[in-house]
Coordinates of C-alpha atoms and ligand atoms in Angstrom, one line a residue:
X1 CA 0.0 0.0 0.0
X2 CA 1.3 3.6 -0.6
X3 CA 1.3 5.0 2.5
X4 CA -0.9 8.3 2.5
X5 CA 0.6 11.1 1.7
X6 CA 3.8 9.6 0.9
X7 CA 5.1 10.3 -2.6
X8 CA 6.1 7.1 -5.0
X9 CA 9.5 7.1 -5.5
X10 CA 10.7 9.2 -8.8
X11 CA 12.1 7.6 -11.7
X12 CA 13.5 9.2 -14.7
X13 CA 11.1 9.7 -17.5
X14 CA 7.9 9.9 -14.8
X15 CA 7.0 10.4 -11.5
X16 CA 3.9 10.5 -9.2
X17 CA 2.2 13.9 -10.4
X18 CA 2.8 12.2 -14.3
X19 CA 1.6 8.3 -13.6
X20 CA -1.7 9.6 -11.5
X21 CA -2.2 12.1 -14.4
X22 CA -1.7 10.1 -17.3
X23 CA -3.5 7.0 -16.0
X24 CA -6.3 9.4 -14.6
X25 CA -8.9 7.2 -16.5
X26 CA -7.9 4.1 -15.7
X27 CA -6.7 3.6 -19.9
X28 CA -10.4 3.1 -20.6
X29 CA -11.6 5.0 -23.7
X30 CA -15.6 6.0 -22.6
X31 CA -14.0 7.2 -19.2
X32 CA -11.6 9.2 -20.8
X33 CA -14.5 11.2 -22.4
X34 CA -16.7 11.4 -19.4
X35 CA -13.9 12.3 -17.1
X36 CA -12.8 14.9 -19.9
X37 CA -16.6 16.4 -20.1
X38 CA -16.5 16.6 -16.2
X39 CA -13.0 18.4 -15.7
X40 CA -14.1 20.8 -18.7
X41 CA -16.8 22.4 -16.6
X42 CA -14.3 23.1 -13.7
X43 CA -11.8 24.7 -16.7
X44 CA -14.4 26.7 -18.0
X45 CA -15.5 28.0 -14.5
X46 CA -11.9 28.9 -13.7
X47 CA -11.6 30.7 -17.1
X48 CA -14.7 32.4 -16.7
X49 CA -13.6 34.0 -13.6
X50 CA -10.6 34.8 -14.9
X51 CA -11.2 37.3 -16.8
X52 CA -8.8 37.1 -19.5
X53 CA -7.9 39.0 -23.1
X54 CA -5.6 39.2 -25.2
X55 CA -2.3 41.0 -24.7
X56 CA -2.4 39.4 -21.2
X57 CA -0.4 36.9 -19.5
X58 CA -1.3 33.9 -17.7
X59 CA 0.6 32.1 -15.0
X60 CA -1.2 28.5 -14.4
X61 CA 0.4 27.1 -11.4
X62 CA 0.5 23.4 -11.5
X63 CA -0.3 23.1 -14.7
X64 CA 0.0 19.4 -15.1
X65 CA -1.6 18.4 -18.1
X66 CA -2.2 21.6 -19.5
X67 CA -6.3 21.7 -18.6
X68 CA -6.5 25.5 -17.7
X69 CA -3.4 26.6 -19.9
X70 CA -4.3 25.3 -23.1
X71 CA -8.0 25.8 -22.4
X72 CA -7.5 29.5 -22.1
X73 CA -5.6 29.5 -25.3
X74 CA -8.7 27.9 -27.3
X75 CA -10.2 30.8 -25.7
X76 CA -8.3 33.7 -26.3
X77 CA -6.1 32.6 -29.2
X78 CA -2.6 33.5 -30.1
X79 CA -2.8 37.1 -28.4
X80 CA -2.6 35.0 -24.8
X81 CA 1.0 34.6 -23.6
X82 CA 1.1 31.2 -21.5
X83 CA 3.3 30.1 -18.4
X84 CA 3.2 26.9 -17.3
X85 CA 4.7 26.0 -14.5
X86 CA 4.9 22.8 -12.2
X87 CA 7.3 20.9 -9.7
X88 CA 6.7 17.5 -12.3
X89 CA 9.3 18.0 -14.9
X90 CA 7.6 15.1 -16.8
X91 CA 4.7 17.5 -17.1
X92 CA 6.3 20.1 -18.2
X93 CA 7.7 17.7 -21.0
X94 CA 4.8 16.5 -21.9
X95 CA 2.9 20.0 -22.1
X96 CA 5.7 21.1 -24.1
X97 CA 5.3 18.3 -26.4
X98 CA 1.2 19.5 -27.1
X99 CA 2.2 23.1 -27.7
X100 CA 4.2 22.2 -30.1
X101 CA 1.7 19.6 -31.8
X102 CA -0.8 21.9 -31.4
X103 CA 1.3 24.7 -33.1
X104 CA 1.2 27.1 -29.3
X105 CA 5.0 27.4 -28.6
X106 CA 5.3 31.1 -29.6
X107 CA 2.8 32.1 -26.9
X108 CA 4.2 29.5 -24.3
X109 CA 6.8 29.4 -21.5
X110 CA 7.7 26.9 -19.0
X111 CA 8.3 27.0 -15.5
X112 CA 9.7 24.1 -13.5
X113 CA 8.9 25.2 -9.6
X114 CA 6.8 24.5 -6.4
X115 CA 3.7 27.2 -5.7
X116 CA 5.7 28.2 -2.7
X117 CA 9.3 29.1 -4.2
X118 CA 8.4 30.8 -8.0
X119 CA 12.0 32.8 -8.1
X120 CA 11.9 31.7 -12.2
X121 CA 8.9 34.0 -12.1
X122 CA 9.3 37.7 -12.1
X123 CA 7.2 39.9 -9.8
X124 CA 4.4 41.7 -11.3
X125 CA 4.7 39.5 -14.6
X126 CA 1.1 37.9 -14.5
X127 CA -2.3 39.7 -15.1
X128 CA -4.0 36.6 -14.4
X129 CA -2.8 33.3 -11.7
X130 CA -5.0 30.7 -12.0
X131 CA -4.6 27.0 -10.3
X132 CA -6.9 23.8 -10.4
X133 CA -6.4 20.7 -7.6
X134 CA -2.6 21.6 -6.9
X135 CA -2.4 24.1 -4.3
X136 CA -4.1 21.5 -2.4
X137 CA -0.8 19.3 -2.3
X138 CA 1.5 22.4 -1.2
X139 CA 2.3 22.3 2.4
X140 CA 2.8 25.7 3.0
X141 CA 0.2 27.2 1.4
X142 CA 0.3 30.7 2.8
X143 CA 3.3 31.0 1.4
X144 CA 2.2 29.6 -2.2
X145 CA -0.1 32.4 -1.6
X146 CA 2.5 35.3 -1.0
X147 CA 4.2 34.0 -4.2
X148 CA 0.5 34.4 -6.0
X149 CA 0.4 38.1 -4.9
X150 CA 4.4 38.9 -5.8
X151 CA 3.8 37.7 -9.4
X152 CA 0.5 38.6 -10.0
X153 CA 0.4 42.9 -11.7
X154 CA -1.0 45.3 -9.6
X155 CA -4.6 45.1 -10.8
X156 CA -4.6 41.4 -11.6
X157 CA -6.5 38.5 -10.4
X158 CA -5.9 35.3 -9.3
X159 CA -8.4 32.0 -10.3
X160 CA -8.5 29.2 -8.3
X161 CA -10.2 26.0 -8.4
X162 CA -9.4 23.7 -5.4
X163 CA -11.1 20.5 -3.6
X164 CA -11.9 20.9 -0.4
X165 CA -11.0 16.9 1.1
X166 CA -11.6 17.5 5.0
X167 CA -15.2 15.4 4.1
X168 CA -13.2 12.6 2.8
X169 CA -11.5 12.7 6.5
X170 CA -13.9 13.6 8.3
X171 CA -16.3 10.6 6.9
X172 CA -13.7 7.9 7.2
X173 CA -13.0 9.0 11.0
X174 CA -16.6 8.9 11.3
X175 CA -16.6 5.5 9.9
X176 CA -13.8 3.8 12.2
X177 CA -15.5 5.4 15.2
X178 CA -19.1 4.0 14.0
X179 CA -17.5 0.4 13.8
X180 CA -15.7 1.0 17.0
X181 CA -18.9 1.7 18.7
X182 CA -21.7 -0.6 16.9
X183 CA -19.2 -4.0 16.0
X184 CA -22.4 -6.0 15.3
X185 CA -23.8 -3.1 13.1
X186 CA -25.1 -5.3 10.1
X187 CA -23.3 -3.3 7.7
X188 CA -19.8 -3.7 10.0
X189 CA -18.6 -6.2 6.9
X190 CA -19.0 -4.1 4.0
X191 CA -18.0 -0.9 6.2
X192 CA -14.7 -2.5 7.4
X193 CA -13.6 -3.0 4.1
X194 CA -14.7 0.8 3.2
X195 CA -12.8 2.1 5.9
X196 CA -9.9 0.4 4.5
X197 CA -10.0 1.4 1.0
X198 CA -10.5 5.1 2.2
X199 CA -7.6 4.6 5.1
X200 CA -5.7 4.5 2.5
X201 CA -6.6 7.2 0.5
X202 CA -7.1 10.2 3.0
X203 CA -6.0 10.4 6.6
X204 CA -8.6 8.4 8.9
X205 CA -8.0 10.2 12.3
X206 CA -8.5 14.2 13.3
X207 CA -4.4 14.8 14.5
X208 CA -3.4 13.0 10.2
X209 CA -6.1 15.2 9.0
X210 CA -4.6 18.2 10.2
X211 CA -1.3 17.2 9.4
X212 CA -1.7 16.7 5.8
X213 CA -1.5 19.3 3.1
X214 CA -4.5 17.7 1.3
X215 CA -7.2 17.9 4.5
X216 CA -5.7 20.4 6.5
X217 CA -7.3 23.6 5.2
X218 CA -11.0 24.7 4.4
X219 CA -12.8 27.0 1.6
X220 CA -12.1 29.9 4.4
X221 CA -8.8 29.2 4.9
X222 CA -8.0 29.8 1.3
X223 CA -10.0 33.0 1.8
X224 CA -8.3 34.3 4.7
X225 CA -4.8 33.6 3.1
X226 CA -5.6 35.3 0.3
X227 CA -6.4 38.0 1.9
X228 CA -3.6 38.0 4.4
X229 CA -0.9 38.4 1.6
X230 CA -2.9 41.7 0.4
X231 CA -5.3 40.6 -2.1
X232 CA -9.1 42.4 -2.1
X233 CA -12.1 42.0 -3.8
X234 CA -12.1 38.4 -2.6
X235 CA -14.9 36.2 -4.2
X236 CA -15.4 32.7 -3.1
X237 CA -18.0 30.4 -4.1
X238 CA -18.5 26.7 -2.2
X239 CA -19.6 24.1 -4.6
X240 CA -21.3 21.1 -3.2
X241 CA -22.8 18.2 -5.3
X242 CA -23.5 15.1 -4.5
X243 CA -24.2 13.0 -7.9
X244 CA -24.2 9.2 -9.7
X245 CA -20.5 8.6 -9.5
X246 CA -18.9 8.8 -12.9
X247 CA -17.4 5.4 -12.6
X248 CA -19.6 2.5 -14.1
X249 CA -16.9 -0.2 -14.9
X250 CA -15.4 -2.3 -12.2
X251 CA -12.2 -2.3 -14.4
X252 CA -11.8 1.5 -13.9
X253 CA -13.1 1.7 -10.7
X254 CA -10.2 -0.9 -9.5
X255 CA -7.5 0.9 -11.4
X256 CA -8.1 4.3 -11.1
X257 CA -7.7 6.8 -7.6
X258 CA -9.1 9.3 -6.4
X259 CA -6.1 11.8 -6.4
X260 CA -2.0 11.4 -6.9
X261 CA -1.0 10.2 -3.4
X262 CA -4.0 7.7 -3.1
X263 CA -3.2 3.8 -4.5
X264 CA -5.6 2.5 -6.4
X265 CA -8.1 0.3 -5.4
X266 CA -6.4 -2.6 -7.0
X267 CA -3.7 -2.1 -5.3
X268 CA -5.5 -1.9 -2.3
X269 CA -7.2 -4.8 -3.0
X270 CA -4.5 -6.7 -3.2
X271 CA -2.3 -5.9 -1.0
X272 CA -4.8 -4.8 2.2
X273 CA -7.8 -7.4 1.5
X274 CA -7.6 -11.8 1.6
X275 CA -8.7 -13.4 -1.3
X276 CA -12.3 -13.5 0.5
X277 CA -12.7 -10.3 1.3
X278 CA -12.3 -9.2 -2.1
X279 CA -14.9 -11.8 -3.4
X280 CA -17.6 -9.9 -0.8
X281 CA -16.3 -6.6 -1.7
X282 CA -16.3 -7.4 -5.7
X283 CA -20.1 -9.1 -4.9
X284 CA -21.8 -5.9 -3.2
X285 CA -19.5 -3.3 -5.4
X286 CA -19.5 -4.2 -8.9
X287 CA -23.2 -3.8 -9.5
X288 CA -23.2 -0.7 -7.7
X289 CA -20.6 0.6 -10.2
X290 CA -22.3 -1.7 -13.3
X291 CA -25.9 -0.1 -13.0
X292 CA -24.7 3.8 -11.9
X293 CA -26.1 2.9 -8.6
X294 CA -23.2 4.6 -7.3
X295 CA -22.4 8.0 -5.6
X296 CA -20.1 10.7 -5.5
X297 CA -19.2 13.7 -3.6
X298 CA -17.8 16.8 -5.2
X299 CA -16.3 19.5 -3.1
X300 CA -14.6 22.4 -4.6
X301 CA -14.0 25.5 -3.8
X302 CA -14.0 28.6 -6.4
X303 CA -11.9 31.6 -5.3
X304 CA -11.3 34.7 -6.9
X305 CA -9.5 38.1 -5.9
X306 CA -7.7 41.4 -6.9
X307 CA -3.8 42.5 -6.3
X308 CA -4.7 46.2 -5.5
X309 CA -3.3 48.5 -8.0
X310 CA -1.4 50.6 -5.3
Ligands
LIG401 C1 -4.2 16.9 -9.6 S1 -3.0 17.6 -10.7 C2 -3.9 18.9 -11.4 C3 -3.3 19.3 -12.7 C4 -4.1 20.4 -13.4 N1 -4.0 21.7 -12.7 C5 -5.5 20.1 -13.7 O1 -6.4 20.8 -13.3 O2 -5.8 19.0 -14.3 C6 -1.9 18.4 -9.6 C7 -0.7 19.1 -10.3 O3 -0.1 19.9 -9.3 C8 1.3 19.8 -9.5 N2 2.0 20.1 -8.2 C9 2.0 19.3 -7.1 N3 2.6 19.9 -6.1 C10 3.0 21.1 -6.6 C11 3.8 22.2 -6.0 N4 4.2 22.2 -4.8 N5 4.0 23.3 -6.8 C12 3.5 23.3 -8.1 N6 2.8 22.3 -8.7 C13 2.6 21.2 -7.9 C14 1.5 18.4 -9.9 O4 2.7 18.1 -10.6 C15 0.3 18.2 -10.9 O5 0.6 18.6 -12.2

């Protein structure tokens, strides 16, 4: 099992920001395309807020596959100067590779850094910042914030798009204290094994949930950071739904996970569950998944501010 919140070890052509991404649907075709519908409304949110025109430039800040970055250029065209920057230099290889395919490289840079330490960036250089899921894996996010406000132009505005994961924690903490509590509950079989999958996934008690970057921090928290380093005009917007999951293969559902530090659930599976346990679990899941019986929880929060102009 990966342990949560530890980072697979790096090898040379990939690493753990560049396997979750590229095998984000699970190398099945039809979830590709659902997935891509899905993450195309958060884009277009993002963009929205943004604001952008051309003769600009935008700053995405963990760009990873290029979702708001090359979005933005479909949007704006070739008057939209791009940075893309990222701590995964496989990323920023494999965005490269798409600007030039897609025939982008004169409007694009590339920045190889961490949200917290942008010194490749110069101050005042971005009208827009935008960022989707990635300032959620930065420890130190108030600082990733004070790096927002040094590079954004006075009169800019930052974007953001980030999931708010305390629920995850907060429902498998409520789990392992439920089984604690009720043993004989006659769902204790089924929810033993949940509490493992998601164990593994997100922290499962309050003291890991605080300590990690990814469940540490609400929707206000990014707020009042943003606000702390000097931005105004703050917007932020709290997006709950709670839906059919997207998943409806047992294939994807076992290969897939729910975000880069999180194993998947095959390897999980097979490494967490006896040869039994996964029988039951495959016998009360796969239908779930197989007639869209199952649910999903979105979280995200949408966040939006100005760098005064003095
Ligand atoms: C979940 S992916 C999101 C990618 C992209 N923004 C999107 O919306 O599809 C997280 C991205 O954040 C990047 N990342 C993780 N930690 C980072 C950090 N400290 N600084 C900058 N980027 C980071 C990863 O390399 C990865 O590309």
């Amino acid at each position: 099992m990966a342990e949560h919140g530890k980072q697979k070890q790096t090898i040379s052509s990939s690493d753990v920001w560049s396997s979750w991404l590229h095998n984000r649907s699970g190398g099945d075709a039809d979830y590709a395309m659902v997935l891509s519908a899905y993450l195309a409304q958060m884009r277009d949110r993002v963009l929205d807020n943004a604001i952008l025109g051309p003769g600009q430039t935008l700053l995405d800040i963990g760009s990873g596959d290029g979702l708001i970055p090359f979005g933005a250029i479909e949007r704006i065209g070739s008057g939209l100067e791009v940075i893309f920057s990222d701590i995964s230099k496989p990323m920023l290889s494999y965005v490269q590779k798409v600007a030039d395919a897609r025939g982008v490289m004169r409007q694009c840079r590339f920045a190889e850094c961490s949200a917290d330490r942008m010194g490749c960036i110069e101050s005042d250089s971005a009208d827009v910042v935008t960022s989707r899921a990635a300032l959620a894996f930065v420890a130190d996010k108030l600082t990733a914030f004070a790096e927002m406000f040094r590079v954004t132009k006075p009169g800019g505005r930052i974007s953001l798009c980030e999931p708010i994961l305390q629920d995850d924690a907060f429902d498998t903490i409520a789990m392992r204290q439920l089984l604690g509590e009720q043993p004989d509950h006659p769902q204790a079989r089924i929810m033993e094994l949940d509490l493992r999958l998601n164990a593994s996934r997100y922290p499962s008690t309050v003291e890991a949930a605080a300590a990690s970057p990814i469940t540490s921090y609400s929707e206000r928290d990014l707020l009042n950071m943003a606000i702390a380093v000097g931005f105004r005009a703050a917007h932020l917007e709290l997006h709950i739904d709670v839906r059919p999951g997207l998943i409806t293969s047992w294939d994807v559902f076992l290969s897939t996970s729910p975000h880069p530090w999180a194993p998947t659930a095959r390897e999980v599976l097979e490494k967490q569950f006896t040869a039994k346990e996964r029988e039951y679990f495959e016998n009360v899941k796969r239908p779930m998944f197989e007639q869209g019986r199952s649910q999903a929880k979105d979280v995200f929060a949408y966040l939006t501010a100005t760098k005064p102009r003095s």
